[in-house]
Coordinates of C-alpha atoms in Angstrom, one line a residue:
X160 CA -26.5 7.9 57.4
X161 CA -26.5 9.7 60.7
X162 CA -24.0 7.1 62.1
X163 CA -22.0 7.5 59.7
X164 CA -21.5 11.3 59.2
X165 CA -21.2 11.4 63.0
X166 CA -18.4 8.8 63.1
X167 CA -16.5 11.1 60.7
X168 CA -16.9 13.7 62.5
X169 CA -15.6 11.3 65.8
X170 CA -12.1 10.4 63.9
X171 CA -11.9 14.2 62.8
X172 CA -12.1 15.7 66.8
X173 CA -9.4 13.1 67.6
X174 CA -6.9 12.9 65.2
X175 CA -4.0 11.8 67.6
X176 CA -6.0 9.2 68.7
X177 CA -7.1 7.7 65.8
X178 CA -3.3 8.7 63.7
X179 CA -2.1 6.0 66.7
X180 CA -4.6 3.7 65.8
X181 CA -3.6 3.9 61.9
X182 CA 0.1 3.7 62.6
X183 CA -0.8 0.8 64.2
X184 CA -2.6 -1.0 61.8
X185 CA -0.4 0.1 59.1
X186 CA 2.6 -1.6 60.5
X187 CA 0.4 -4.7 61.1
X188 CA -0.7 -4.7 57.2
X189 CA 2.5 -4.1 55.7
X190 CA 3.9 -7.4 58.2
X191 CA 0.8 -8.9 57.0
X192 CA 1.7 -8.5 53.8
X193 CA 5.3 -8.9 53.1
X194 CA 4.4 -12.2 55.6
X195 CA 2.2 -13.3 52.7
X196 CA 4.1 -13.0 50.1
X197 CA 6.5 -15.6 52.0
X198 CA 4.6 -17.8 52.4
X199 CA 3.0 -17.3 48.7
X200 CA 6.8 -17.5 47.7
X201 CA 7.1 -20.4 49.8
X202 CA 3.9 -22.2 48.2
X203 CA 5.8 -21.9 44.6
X204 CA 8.5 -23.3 45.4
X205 CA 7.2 -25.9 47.8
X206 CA 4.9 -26.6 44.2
X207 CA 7.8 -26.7 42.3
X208 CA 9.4 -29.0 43.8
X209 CA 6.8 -31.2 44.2
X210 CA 7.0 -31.0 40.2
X211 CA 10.6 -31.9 40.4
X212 CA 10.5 -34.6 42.7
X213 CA 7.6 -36.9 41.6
X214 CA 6.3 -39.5 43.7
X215 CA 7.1 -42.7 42.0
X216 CA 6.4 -46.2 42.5
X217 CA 8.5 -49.3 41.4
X218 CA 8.2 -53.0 41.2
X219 CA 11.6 -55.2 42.5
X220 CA 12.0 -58.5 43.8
X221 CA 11.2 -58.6 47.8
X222 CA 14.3 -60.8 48.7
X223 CA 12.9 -60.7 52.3
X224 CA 10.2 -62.5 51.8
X225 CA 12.3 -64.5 48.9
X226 CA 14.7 -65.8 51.7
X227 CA 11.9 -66.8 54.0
X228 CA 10.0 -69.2 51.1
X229 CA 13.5 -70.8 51.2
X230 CA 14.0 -71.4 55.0
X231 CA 10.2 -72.4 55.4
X232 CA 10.9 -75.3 52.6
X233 CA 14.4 -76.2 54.0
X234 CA 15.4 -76.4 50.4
X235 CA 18.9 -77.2 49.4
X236 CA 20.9 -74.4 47.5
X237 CA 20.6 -76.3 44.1
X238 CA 16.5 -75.9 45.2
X239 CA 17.2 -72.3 46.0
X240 CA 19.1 -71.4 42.9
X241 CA 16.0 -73.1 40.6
X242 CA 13.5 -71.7 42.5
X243 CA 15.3 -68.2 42.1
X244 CA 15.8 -69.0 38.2
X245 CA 11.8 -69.9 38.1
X246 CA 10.5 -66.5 39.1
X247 CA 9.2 -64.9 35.9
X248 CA 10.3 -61.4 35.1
X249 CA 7.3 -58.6 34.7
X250 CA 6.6 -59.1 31.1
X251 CA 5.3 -55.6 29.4
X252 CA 1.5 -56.7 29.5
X253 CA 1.9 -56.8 33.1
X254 CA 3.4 -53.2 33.2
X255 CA 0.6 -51.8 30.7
X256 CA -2.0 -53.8 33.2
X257 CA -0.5 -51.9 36.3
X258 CA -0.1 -48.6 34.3
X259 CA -3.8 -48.7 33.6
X260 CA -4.7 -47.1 37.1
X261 CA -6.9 -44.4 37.9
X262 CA -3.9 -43.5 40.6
X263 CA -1.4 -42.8 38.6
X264 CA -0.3 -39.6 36.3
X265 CA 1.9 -41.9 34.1
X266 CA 4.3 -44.4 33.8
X267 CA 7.4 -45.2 31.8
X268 CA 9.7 -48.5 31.7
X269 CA 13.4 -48.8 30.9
X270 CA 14.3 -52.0 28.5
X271 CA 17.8 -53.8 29.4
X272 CA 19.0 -56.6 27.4
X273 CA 22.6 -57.4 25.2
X274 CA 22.9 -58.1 21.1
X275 CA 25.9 -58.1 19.5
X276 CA 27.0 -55.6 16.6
X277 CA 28.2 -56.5 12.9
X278 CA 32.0 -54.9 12.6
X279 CA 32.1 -53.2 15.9
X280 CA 34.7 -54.5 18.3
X281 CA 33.7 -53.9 22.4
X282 CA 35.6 -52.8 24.2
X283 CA 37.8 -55.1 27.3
X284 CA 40.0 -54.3 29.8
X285 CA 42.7 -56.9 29.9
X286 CA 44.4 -57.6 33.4
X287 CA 48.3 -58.8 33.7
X288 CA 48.0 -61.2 37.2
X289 CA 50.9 -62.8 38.2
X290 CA 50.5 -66.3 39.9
X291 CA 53.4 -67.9 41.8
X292 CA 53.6 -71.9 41.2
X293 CA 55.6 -74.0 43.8
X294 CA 56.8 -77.4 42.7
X295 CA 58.1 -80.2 45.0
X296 CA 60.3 -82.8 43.4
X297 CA 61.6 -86.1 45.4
X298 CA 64.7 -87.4 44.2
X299 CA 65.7 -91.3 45.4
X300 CA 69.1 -92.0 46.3
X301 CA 70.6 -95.6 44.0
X302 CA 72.6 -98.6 46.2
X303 CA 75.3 -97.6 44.1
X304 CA 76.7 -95.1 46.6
X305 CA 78.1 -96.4 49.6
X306 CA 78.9 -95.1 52.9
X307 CA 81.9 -93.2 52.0
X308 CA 80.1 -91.5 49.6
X309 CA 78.4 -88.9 51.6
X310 CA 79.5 -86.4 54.2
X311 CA 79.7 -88.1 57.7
X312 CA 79.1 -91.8 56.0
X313 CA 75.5 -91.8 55.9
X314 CA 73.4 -92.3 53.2
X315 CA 69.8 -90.2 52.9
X316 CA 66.7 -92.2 53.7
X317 CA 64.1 -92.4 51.4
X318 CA 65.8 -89.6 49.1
X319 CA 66.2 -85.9 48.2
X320 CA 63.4 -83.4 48.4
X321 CA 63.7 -80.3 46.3
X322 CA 61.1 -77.6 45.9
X323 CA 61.3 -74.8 43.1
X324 CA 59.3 -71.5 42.8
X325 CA 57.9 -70.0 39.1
X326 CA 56.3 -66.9 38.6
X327 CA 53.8 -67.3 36.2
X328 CA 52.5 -64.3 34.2
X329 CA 49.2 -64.6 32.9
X330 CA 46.8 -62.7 31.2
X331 CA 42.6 -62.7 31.7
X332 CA 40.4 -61.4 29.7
X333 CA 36.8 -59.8 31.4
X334 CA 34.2 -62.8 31.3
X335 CA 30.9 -61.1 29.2
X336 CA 28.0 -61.3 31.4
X337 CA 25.7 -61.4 29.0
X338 CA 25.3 -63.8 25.9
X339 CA 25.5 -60.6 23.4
X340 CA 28.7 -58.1 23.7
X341 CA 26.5 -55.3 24.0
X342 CA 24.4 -54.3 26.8
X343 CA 21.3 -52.4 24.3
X344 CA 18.9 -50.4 27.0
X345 CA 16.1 -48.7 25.9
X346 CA 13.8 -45.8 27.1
X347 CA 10.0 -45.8 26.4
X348 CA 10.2 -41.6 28.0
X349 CA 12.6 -38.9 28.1
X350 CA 11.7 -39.2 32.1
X351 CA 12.7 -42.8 32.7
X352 CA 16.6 -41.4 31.1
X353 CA 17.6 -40.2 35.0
X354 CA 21.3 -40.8 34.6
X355 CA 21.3 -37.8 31.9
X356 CA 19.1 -35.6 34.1
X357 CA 21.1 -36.0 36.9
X358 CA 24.4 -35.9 34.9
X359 CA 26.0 -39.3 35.1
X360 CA 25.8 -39.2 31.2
X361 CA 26.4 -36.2 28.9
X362 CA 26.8 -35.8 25.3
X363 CA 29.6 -34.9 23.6
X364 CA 28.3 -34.4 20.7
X365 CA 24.9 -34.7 19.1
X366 CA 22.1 -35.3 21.0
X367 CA 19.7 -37.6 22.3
X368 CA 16.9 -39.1 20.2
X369 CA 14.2 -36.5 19.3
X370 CA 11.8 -39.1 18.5
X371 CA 11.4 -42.0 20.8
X372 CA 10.1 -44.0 18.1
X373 CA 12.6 -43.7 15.5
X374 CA 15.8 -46.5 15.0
X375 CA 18.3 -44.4 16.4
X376 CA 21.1 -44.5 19.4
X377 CA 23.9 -43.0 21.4
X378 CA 27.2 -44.6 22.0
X379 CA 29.8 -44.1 24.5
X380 CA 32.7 -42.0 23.4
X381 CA 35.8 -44.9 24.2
X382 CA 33.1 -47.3 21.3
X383 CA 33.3 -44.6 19.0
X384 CA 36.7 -43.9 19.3
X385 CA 37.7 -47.8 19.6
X386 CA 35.7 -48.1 16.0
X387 CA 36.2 -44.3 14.5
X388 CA 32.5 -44.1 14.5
X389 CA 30.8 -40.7 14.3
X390 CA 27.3 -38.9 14.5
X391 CA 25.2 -39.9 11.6
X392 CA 26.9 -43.3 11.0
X393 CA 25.0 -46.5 11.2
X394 CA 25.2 -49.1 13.0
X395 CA 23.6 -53.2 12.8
X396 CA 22.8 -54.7 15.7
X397 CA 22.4 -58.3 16.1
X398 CA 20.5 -60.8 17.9
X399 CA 22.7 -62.8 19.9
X400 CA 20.2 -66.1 19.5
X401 CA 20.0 -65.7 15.8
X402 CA 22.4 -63.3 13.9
X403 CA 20.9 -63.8 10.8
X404 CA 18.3 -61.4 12.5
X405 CA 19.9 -57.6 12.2
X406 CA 18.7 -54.3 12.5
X407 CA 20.1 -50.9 11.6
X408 CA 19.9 -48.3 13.6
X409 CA 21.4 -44.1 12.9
X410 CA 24.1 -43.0 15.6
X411 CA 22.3 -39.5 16.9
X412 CA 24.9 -38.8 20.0
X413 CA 27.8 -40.0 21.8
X414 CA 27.7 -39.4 25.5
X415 CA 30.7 -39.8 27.9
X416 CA 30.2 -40.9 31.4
X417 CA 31.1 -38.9 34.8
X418 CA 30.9 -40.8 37.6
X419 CA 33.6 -41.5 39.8
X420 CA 33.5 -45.2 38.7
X421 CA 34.7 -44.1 35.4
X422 CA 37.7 -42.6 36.7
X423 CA 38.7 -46.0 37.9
X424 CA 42.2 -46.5 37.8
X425 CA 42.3 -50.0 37.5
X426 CA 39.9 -50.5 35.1
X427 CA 40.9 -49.1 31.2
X428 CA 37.2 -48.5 30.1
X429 CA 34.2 -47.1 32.2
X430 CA 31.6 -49.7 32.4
X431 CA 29.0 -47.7 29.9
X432 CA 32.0 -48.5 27.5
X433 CA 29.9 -51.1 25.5
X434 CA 26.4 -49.6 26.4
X435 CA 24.1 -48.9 23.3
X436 CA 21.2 -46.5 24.3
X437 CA 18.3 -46.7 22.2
X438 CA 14.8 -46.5 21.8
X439 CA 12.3 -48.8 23.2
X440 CA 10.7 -49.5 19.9
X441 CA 13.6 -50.6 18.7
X442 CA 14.5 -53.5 21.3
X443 CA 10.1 -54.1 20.8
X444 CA 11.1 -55.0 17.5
X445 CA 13.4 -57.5 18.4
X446 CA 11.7 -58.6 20.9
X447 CA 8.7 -59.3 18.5
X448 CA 11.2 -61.2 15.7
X449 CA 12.5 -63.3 18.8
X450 CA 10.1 -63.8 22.0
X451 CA 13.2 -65.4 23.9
X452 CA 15.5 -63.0 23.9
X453 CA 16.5 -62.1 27.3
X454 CA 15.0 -59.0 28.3
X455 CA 14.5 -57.4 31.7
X456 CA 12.1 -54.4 32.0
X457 CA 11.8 -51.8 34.6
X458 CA 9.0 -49.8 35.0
X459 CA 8.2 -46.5 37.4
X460 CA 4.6 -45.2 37.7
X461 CA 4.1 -41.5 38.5
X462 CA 1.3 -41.2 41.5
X463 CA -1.1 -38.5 41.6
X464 CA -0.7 -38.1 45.4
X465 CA 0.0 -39.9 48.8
X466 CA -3.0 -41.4 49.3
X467 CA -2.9 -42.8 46.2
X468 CA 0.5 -45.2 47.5
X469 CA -1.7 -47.7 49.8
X470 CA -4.0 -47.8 47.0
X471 CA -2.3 -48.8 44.1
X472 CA -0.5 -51.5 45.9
X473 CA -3.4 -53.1 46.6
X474 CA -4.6 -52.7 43.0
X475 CA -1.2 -54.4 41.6
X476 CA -1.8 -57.1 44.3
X477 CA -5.4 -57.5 42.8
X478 CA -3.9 -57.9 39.0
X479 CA -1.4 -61.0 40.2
X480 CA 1.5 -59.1 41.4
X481 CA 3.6 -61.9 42.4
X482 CA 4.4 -62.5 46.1
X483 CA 8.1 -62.4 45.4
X484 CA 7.7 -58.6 44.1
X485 CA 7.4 -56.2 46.1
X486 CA 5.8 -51.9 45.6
X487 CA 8.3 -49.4 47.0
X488 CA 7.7 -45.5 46.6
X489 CA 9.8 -42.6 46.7
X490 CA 7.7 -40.8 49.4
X491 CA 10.4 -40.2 52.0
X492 CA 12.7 -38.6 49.5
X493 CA 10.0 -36.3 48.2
X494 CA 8.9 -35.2 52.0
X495 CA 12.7 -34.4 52.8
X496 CA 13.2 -32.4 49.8
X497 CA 10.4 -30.3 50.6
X498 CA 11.0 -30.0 54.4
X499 CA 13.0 -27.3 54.6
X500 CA 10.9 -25.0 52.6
X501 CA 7.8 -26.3 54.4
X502 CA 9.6 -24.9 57.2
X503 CA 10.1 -21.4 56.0
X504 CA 6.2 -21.7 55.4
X505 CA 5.3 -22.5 58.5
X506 CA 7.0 -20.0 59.9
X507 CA 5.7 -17.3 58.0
X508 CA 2.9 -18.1 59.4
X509 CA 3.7 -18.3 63.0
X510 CA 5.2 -15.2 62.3
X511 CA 1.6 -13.8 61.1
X512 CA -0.5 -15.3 63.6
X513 CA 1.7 -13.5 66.6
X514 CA 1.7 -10.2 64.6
X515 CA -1.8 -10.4 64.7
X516 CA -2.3 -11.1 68.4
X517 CA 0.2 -8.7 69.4
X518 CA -1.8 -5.9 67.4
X519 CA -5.2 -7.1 67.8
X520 CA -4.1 -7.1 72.1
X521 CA -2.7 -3.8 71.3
X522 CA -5.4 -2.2 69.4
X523 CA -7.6 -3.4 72.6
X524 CA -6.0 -1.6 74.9
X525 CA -6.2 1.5 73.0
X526 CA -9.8 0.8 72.1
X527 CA -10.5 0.5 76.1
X528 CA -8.7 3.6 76.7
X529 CA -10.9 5.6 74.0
X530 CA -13.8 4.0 75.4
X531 CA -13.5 5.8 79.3
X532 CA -11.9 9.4 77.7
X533 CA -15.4 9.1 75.9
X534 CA -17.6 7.9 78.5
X535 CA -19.3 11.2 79.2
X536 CA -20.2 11.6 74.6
X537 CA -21.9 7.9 75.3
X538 CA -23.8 8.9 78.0
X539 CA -25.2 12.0 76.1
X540 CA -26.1 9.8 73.2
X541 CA -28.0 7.1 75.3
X542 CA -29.6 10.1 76.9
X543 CA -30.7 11.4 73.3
X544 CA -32.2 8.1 72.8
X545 CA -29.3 6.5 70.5
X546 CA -30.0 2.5 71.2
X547 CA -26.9 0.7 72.6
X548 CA -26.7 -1.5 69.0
X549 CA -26.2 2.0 67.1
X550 CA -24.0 3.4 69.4
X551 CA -21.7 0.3 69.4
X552 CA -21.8 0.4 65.2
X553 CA -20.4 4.1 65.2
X554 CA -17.5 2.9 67.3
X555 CA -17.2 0.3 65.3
X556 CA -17.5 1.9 62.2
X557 CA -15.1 4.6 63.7
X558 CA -12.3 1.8 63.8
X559 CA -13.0 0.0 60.6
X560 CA -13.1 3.3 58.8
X561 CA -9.1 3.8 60.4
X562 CA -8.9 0.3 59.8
X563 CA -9.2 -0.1 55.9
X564 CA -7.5 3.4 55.2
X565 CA -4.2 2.1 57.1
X566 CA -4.5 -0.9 55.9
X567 CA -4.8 0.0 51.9
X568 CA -1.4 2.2 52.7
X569 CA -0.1 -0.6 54.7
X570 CA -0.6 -3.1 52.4
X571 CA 1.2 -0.5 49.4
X572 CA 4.4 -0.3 51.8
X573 CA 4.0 -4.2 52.0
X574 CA 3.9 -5.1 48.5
X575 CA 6.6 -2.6 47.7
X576 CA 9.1 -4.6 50.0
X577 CA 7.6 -7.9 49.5
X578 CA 9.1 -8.0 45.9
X579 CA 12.6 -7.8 46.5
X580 CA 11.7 -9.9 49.9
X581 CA 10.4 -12.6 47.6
X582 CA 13.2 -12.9 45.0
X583 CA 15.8 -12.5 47.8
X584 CA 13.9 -15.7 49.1
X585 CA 13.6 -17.2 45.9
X586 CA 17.0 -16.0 44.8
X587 CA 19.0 -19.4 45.9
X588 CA 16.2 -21.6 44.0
X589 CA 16.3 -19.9 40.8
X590 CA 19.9 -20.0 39.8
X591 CA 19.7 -23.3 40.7
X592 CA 16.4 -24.0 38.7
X593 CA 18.2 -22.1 35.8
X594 CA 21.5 -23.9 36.7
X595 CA 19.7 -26.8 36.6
X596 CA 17.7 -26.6 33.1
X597 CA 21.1 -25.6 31.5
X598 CA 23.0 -28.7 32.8
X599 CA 19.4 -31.1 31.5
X600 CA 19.8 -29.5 28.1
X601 CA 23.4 -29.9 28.1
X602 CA 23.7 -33.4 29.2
X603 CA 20.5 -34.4 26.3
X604 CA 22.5 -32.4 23.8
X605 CA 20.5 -30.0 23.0
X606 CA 20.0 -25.6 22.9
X607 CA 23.3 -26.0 20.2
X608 CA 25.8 -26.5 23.3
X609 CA 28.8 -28.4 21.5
X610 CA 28.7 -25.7 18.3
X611 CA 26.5 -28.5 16.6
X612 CA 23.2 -27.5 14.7
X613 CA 20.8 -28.5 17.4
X614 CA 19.1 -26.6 19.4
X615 CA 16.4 -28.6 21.4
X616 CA 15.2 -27.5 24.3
X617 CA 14.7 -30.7 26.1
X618 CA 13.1 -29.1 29.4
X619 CA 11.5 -26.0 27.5
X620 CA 9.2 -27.7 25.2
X621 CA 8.2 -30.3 27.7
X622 CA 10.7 -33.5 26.5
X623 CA 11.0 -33.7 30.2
X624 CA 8.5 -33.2 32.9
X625 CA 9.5 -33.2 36.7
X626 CA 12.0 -30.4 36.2
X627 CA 11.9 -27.0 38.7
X628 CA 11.2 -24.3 37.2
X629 CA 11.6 -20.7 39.1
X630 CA 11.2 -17.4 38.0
X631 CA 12.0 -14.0 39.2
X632 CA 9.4 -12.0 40.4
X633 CA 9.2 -9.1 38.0
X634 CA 6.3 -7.3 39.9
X635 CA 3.9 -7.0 42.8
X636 CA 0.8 -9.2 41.4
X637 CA 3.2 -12.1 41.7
X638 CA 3.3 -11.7 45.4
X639 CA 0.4 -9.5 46.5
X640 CA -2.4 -10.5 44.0
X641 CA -6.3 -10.5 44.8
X642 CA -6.3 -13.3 46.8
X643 CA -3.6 -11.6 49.1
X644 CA -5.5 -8.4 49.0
X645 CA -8.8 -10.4 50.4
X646 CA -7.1 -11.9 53.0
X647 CA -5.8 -8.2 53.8
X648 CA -9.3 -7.5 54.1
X649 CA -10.2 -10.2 56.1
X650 CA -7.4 -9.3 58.7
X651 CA -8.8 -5.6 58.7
X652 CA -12.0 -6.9 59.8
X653 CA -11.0 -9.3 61.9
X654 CA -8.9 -6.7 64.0
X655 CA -11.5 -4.3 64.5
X656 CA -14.4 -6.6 65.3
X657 CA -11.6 -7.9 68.1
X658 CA -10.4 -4.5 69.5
X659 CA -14.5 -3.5 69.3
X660 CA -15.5 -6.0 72.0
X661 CA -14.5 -4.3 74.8
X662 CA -16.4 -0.7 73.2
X663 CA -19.4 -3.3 72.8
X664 CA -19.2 -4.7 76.5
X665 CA -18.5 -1.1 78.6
X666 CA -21.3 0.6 76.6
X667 CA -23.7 -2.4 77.4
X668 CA -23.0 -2.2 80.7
X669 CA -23.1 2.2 80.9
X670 CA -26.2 3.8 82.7
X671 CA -26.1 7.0 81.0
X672 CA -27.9 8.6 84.3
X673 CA -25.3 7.4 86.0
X674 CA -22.7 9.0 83.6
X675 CA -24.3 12.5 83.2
X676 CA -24.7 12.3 87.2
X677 CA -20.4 11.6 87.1
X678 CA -20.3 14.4 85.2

């Protein structure tokens, strides 16, 4: 109790002193702070966009190694083509097999395969080529004609040789790749439908399925117009290999494409022209009437982190992954879209870590200088009989005293600047967020954006995961909450224990005889 009455009494007898000292620690706090908020800012978005940008895994065909099988076995390119035809396409039990890992948050899988469609007409683009035929005609001279019969006498040996030119004009129609007319792809997740999260596809009008197990679709707006089909019409697909095998499914959308391939002048229709999207329980159920059906399915799992990547190769290796198939992540994309904001972390906290030295160095010097103005009050008290520990933990307490005062007010001016500090750091990230969520709902159809009646949020009631969401900081706790104010604390503490060492060593090493004999 003594100590600490008389180190009030201390930071009362030298208030200039001690006002340095606060300044000082003040200015440190509030850069403490308002550096803590960045880098708090800086973890929310780095968060965010980990959230955005998930790290997925696919399954493809490993041509590399493909190419290698073929110049190990010197096959023939008959050999090549049949050995090519003979690798089996991941069949859905496979998928669900691989799914089933304990390293991965989820998976989805994208179907792809072509049917045809009772009184629809697909669309074609039909090419005018021109071809130039050359055609070479001999013509044999008779022995009717004798010499006289020809310019200079002489008749022609062996004949006449003519050639004529014809421009031919013909017209080709596009080959179907597939044996149905329709390419019918189908989504097992909101997720897996990338081309309308990133924008490739938008509706323009209705929306996309709100049920992924229902028998609905979206067409492309050149079908609909081609066949003056609308939202709510039906449609009956059917199986190319047996068309006595139909199925109706309930036009929800139709979605135009905006890439720059369908802007292709040469070409009349975009090639999503005669693309049917649909569920994937639909296509299961034709798969299930007709196991083979050409189908080709392809899957992305979600990974929970990056050390899961090594390990759930080696799982899908241990299930009978074939050698031809090959695990490729994501992982480089998702580092470099989180580098530069790393960045602004890290150098928040550069930028703390040399505050701190140059105030703790500061503070020391100060604290040294206090130490030899008070030399002759030290020697007193070690005369009295103070022990050395004691007399340290006044000066000490002295500091820390200054210490947490400046730093409550320093951390108040902090927080007060680290708000608008934040959003102005944030402020680029949100509109794009919000920019972002608007153009997701737009392109699935939904919050009522063409005037319809819908008004799905597709990002807001968690259709679609993986999205970055931002918000404004609307007040201090956002930035400066508890945990911030601990490590405040911490700093404090830190400070004064640092800029007490040299207090601690000169009054360890003071005689107080000597120092009353000085005096």
């Amino acid at each position: 109790m003594y100590i600490i009455k008389n180190a009030l009494t201390s930071i009362k007898r030298n208030k200039g002193r001690n006002i340095l000292i606060g300044i000082i620690i003040l200015v440190i706090s509030a850069a403490s702070s308002i550096t803590l908020a960045i880098r708090s800012s800086a973890n929310n978005i780095v968060k965010s966009y980990e959230e955005q940008y998930n790290l997925e895994a696919s399954i493809s065909m490993d041509r590399q190694a493909l190419m290698e099988s073929f110049k190990n076995e010197s096959s023939s390119q008959e050999e090549m083509i049949e050995q090519f035809n003979n690798i089996k396409e991941l069949t859905i039990e496979q998928i669900n097999n691989y799914g089933n890992s304990d390293y991965l948050k989820s998976y989805y899988y994208i179907y792809n395969t072509s049917v045809n469609a009772k009184d629809i007409e697909e669309t074609t683009d039909s090419l005018i080529k021109e071809t130039t035929k050359t055609e070479t005609t001999t013509k044999s001279w008779g022995n009717d004609y004798q010499n006289g019969g020809f310019p200079g006498g002489r008749v022609p040996s062996g004949g006449q040789t003519t050639t004529k030119q014809t421009t031919i004009t013909e017209k080709i129609f596009n080959d179907k790749v597939s044996s149905g007319a329709f390419t019918l792809i189908g989504y097992s997740s909101y997720e897996s439908m990338s081309e309308f999260i990133n924008g490739t596809y938008s509706m323009t009008s209705g929306s996309i399925f709100n049920d992924l197990s229902s028998a609905e679709c979206i067409i492309s707006e050149e079908l609909a117009v081609l066949n003056e089909l609308e939202v709510g019409d039906e449609i009956t697909l059917l199986n190319p290999n047996d068309e006595d095998l139909t199925y109706k499914v309930k036009i929800s959308g139709i979605y135009k494409e905006n890439s720059d391939d369908a802007n292709d002048m040469s070409s009349m229709f975009s090639r999503s022209a005669n693309q049917i999207i649909t569920t994937s329980s639909v296509i299961e159920k034709i798969i299930a009437d007709d196991e083979d059906l050409s189908v080709t399915i392809t899957p992305t799992f979600i990974l929970k982190d990056e050390d899961s990547i090594d390990k759930f190769k080696s799982e899908v290796e241990d299930k009978g992954l074939s050698e031809y198939y090959i695990v490729t992540t994501n992982e480089e994309m998702v580092k470099n879209a989180t580098k530069s904001i790393s960045n602004v972390k890290s150098f928040a906290m550069v930028f703390l870590v040399i505050t701190l030295i140059i105030g703790g160095v500061v503070l020391l010097v100060i604290n040294m200088i206090n130490i030899r103005e008070r030399k002759y009050e030290i020697g007193v008290l070690r005369t009295i009989g103070m022990k050395k520990s004691l007399v340290i933990s006044q000066f000490m307490l002295e500091l820390l005293i200054v210490a947490i005062f400046s730093l409550l007010i320093g951390a108040g001016v902090g927080s007060l600047c680290s708000v608008d500090i934040a959003n102005s750091l944030l402020e680029n990230e949100i509109n794009n967020s919000s920019e972002q969520i608007d153009n997701i709902n737009k392109n699935f159809g939904g919050m009522n954006t063409y005037g319809g009646s819908n008004k799905t949020n597709f990002v807001g009631n968690n259709k679609i995961s993986g999205v970055v969401t931002i918000e404004q900081v609307s007040n201090i706790n956002a930035v400066v909450d508890f945990k911030v104010l601990i490590e405040l604390l911490a700093i404090g503490i830190l400070l004064t224990i640092f800029s007490s060492i040299s207090s601690g060593v000169a009054i360890s090493r003071f005689s107080p005889l000597d120092i009353l004999k000085e005096r």
